[in-house]
Each structure stands twice: as structure tokens, then as C-alpha cells.
Amino acid sequence: MLIDESLVQTTLTAALRRGGDFAEVFVEDRRSSAARLDDGKVDNVTSGRDRGAGVRVVVGDATGFAHTADLTEAGLTRAAETAAAAARAGGGAMS
């Protein structure tokens, strides 16, 4: 698990305290690699890692979303506050 349960709870609490009716946290840690062949020989090899979290907050009929690569308590709290602000403003995505 990328973040522990208490950090998820802290993030959800931050979103709901700022007016959210519903909130959820998505966490992703994805690794990828690719190799390109040219005439049967390896021409290029690449690899990457996508890691971060998204927070969705619903206020009435509006949904706000924010994402972050900062998986600390401060980073996730900022994302929760941003998503809640977007939802209160009528919905949208912010980063």
C-alpha cells in the first residue's frame, strides 16, 4: 500500500470539513517499460513510473477533482482542500 489507512482518513476528513458531502481518494503506482527493435536488434529501451493520488469531492450536484504526486500528509491535504474548493465553486479539475 502506498499510503496508510490513517493518511487516507486524514485526507477524507480534510475534504469533508471543507463542505464535501462525499469524498474519495485514488492512489496509483504504475511502472512501464518498452523496447523498440530495429531489424531484429534492440534500438531503444525506456521505462517509467507514474505515482500519485487524486481526490474527488462532491458538494450537492458538483464534483471537484485535484491530483498530486506529493503523497505526504501536507500534499494530500492540499489536494483535498483544492478538490473541495473546486466542488464548492461548481465543479471542475485542479492540480
Coordinates of N, CA and C in Angstrom, one line a residue:
M1 N 0.8 -1.2 0.0 CA 0.0 0.0 0.0 C 0.9 1.2 0.0
L2 N 0.6 2.2 -0.9 CA 1.4 3.4 -1.0 C 1.2 4.4 0.2
I3 N 0.0 4.5 0.7 CA -0.3 5.3 1.8 C -1.1 4.5 2.9
D4 N -0.9 4.8 4.1 CA -1.6 4.0 5.1 C -3.0 4.5 5.4
E5 N -3.7 3.7 6.0 CA -5.2 4.0 6.3 C -5.4 5.3 7.0
S6 N -4.5 5.6 8.0 CA -4.7 6.8 8.7 C -4.5 8.1 7.9
L7 N -3.6 8.0 6.9 CA -3.4 9.1 6.0 C -4.6 9.3 5.0
V8 N -5.2 8.2 4.6 CA -6.4 8.2 3.8 C -7.5 8.9 4.6
Q9 N -7.7 8.5 5.8 CA -8.7 9.1 6.7 C -8.5 10.5 6.9
T10 N -7.3 11.0 7.1 CA -6.9 12.4 7.3 C -7.3 13.2 6.1
T11 N -7.0 12.6 4.9 CA -7.3 13.3 3.6 C -8.8 13.4 3.4
L12 N -9.6 12.3 3.7 CA -11.0 12.4 3.6 C -11.6 13.4 4.5
T13 N -11.1 13.4 5.8 CA -11.6 14.3 6.8 C -11.4 15.8 6.3
A14 N -10.3 16.0 5.8 CA -10.0 17.4 5.3 C -10.9 17.8 4.2
A15 N -11.3 16.9 3.3 CA -12.2 17.2 2.2 C -13.6 17.4 2.7
L16 N -14.1 16.6 3.7 CA -15.4 16.8 4.2 C -15.6 18.0 5.1
R17 N -14.5 18.3 5.8 CA -14.6 19.5 6.7 C -14.7 20.8 5.8
R18 N -14.3 20.8 4.6 CA -14.4 21.9 3.7 C -15.7 21.9 2.9
G19 N -16.7 21.2 3.4 CA -18.0 21.3 2.8 C -18.4 20.1 1.9
G20 N -17.5 19.1 1.8 CA -17.9 18.0 0.9 C -19.0 17.1 1.5
D21 N -19.9 16.7 0.6 CA -20.9 15.7 1.0 C -20.3 14.3 0.9
F22 N -19.4 14.1 0.0 CA -18.8 12.8 -0.3 C -17.4 13.1 -0.8
A23 N -16.4 12.2 -0.4 CA -15.1 12.3 -0.9 C -14.4 10.9 -1.1
E24 N -13.5 10.8 -2.0 CA -12.8 9.6 -2.2 C -11.4 9.9 -2.6
V25 N -10.5 9.0 -2.4 CA -9.1 9.1 -2.7 C -8.7 8.0 -3.6
F26 N -8.0 8.3 -4.7 CA -7.4 7.3 -5.6 C -5.9 7.4 -5.6
V27 N -5.3 6.2 -5.4 CA -3.8 6.2 -5.4 C -3.3 5.3 -6.5
E28 N -2.3 5.7 -7.3 CA -1.7 5.0 -8.4 C -0.2 4.8 -8.2
D29 N 0.3 3.7 -8.5 CA 1.7 3.4 -8.7 C 1.9 2.5 -9.8
R30 N 2.3 3.0 -11.0 CA 2.3 2.2 -12.2 C 3.7 2.3 -12.8
R31 N 4.3 1.1 -13.1 CA 5.6 1.1 -13.8 C 5.4 0.6 -15.2
S32 N 6.2 1.1 -16.1 CA 6.0 0.7 -17.5 C 7.4 0.6 -18.1
S33 N 7.5 -0.2 -19.1 CA 8.8 -0.3 -19.9 C 8.5 -0.7 -21.3
A34 N 9.4 -0.3 -22.2 CA 9.2 -0.6 -23.6 C 10.5 -0.8 -24.3
A35 N 10.6 -1.6 -25.2 CA 11.8 -1.8 -26.0 C 11.4 -1.7 -27.5
R36 N 12.2 -1.0 -28.3 CA 12.0 -0.9 -29.7 C 13.1 -1.6 -30.4
L37 N 12.6 -2.4 -31.4 CA 13.6 -3.2 -32.2 C 13.7 -2.6 -33.6
D38 N 14.9 -2.6 -34.1 CA 15.1 -2.2 -35.5 C 15.9 -3.3 -36.2
D39 N 15.3 -3.9 -37.1 CA 16.0 -5.0 -37.9 C 16.4 -6.1 -36.9
G40 N 15.6 -6.4 -35.9 CA 15.9 -7.5 -35.0 C 16.8 -7.2 -33.9
K41 N 17.3 -5.9 -33.8 CA 18.2 -5.5 -32.8 C 17.5 -4.5 -31.9
V42 N 17.8 -4.5 -30.6 CA 17.3 -3.5 -29.7 C 17.8 -2.1 -30.0
D43 N 16.9 -1.2 -30.3 CA 17.2 0.1 -30.8 C 17.1 1.1 -29.6
N44 N 16.1 0.9 -28.8 CA 15.8 1.9 -27.7 C 15.0 1.2 -26.6
V45 N 15.4 1.4 -25.4 CA 14.7 0.9 -24.2 C 14.3 2.1 -23.3
T46 N 13.0 2.1 -22.9 CA 12.6 3.2 -22.0 C 11.8 2.5 -20.8
S47 N 11.8 3.2 -19.7 CA 11.0 2.8 -18.6 C 10.5 4.0 -17.8
G48 N 9.4 3.9 -17.1 CA 8.9 5.0 -16.4 C 8.0 4.5 -15.2
R49 N 7.7 5.5 -14.4 CA 6.9 5.2 -13.2 C 5.9 6.4 -13.0
D50 N 4.7 6.1 -12.9 CA 3.6 7.1 -12.6 C 3.2 6.8 -11.2
R51 N 3.3 7.8 -10.3 CA 2.9 7.6 -8.9 C 2.2 8.9 -8.4
G52 N 1.1 8.8 -7.8 CA 0.4 9.9 -7.3 C -1.0 9.6 -6.8
A53 N -1.7 10.6 -6.4 CA -3.1 10.4 -5.9 C -4.0 11.5 -6.4
G54 N -5.3 11.1 -6.5 CA -6.3 12.0 -6.9 C -7.4 12.0 -5.8
V55 N -8.0 13.2 -5.6 CA -9.0 13.3 -4.6 C -10.3 13.9 -5.3
R56 N -11.4 13.2 -5.1 CA -12.7 13.7 -5.7 C -13.6 14.1 -4.5
V57 N -14.2 15.2 -4.7 CA -15.1 15.7 -3.6 C -16.4 16.1 -4.3
V58 N -17.5 15.7 -3.7 CA -18.9 16.0 -4.2 C -19.5 17.0 -3.2
V59 N -20.1 18.1 -3.8 CA -20.9 19.0 -3.0 C -22.2 19.2 -3.8
G60 N -23.3 18.7 -3.3 CA -24.5 18.8 -4.0 C -24.4 18.0 -5.3
D61 N -24.6 18.7 -6.4 CA -24.5 18.2 -7.8 C -23.2 18.4 -8.4
A62 N -22.3 19.1 -7.7 CA -21.0 19.5 -8.3 C -19.9 18.6 -7.8
T63 N -19.0 18.3 -8.7 CA -17.8 17.4 -8.3 C -16.5 18.2 -8.6
G64 N -15.6 18.2 -7.6 CA -14.3 18.8 -7.8 C -13.2 17.7 -7.7
F65 N -12.2 17.9 -8.5 CA -11.1 16.9 -8.5 C -9.8 17.6 -8.4
A66 N -8.8 17.0 -7.7 CA -7.4 17.5 -7.7 C -6.5 16.3 -7.6
H67 N -5.3 16.5 -8.1 CA -4.3 15.4 -8.1 C -3.0 15.9 -7.6
T68 N -2.2 15.0 -7.1 CA -0.9 15.4 -6.6 C 0.1 14.2 -6.7
A69 N 1.4 14.5 -6.9 CA 2.4 13.5 -6.8 C 3.0 13.5 -5.4
D70 N 2.6 14.4 -4.6 CA 3.1 14.5 -3.2 C 2.2 13.7 -2.3
L71 N 2.7 12.5 -1.9 CA 1.9 11.6 -1.1 C 2.1 11.8 0.4
T72 N 2.6 12.9 0.8 CA 2.7 13.3 2.2 C 1.4 13.8 2.7
E73 N 1.3 13.9 4.1 CA 0.0 14.4 4.6 C -0.3 15.8 4.1
A74 N 0.8 16.6 4.0 CA 0.6 18.0 3.6 C 0.1 18.0 2.1
G75 N 0.7 17.2 1.3 CA 0.4 17.2 -0.2 C -1.1 16.7 -0.4
L76 N -1.4 15.6 0.3 CA -2.8 15.1 0.2 C -3.8 16.0 0.8
T77 N -3.5 16.7 1.9 CA -4.4 17.7 2.4 C -4.7 18.8 1.5
R78 N -3.6 19.3 0.8 CA -3.7 20.4 -0.2 C -4.6 19.9 -1.3
A79 N -4.5 18.7 -1.8 CA -5.3 18.2 -2.8 C -6.8 18.1 -2.4
A80 N -7.0 17.7 -1.2 CA -8.4 17.6 -0.6 C -9.0 19.0 -0.6
E81 N -8.2 19.9 -0.1 CA -8.8 21.3 0.0 C -9.0 21.9 -1.4
T82 N -8.2 21.6 -2.3 CA -8.3 22.1 -3.7 C -9.6 21.5 -4.3
A83 N -9.7 20.2 -4.2 CA -10.9 19.5 -4.8 C -12.2 20.0 -4.1
A84 N -12.2 20.2 -2.8 CA -13.4 20.7 -2.2 C -13.7 22.1 -2.7
A85 N -12.7 23.0 -2.8 CA -12.9 24.3 -3.3 C -13.5 24.3 -4.7
A86 N -12.9 23.4 -5.6 CA -13.5 23.3 -7.0 C -14.9 22.8 -6.9
A87 N -15.3 21.9 -6.1 CA -16.7 21.4 -6.0 C -17.6 22.6 -5.5
R88 N -17.1 23.3 -4.5 CA -18.0 24.4 -4.0 C -18.1 25.5 -5.0
A89 N -17.2 25.6 -5.9 CA -17.2 26.6 -7.0 C -18.1 26.2 -8.2
G90 N -18.6 25.0 -8.1 CA -19.5 24.5 -9.2 C -18.9 23.3 -9.9
G91 N -17.7 22.8 -9.6 CA -17.2 21.6 -10.2 C -16.0 21.9 -11.1
G92 N -15.1 21.0 -11.2 CA -14.0 21.1 -12.1 C -12.8 20.3 -11.6
A93 N -11.7 20.4 -12.4 CA -10.5 19.7 -12.0 C -9.4 20.8 -11.8
M94 N -8.6 20.5 -10.8 CA -7.5 21.4 -10.5 C -6.3 20.6 -10.1
S95 N -5.1 21.1 -10.3 CA -3.9 20.3 -9.8 C -3.0 21.2 -9.0

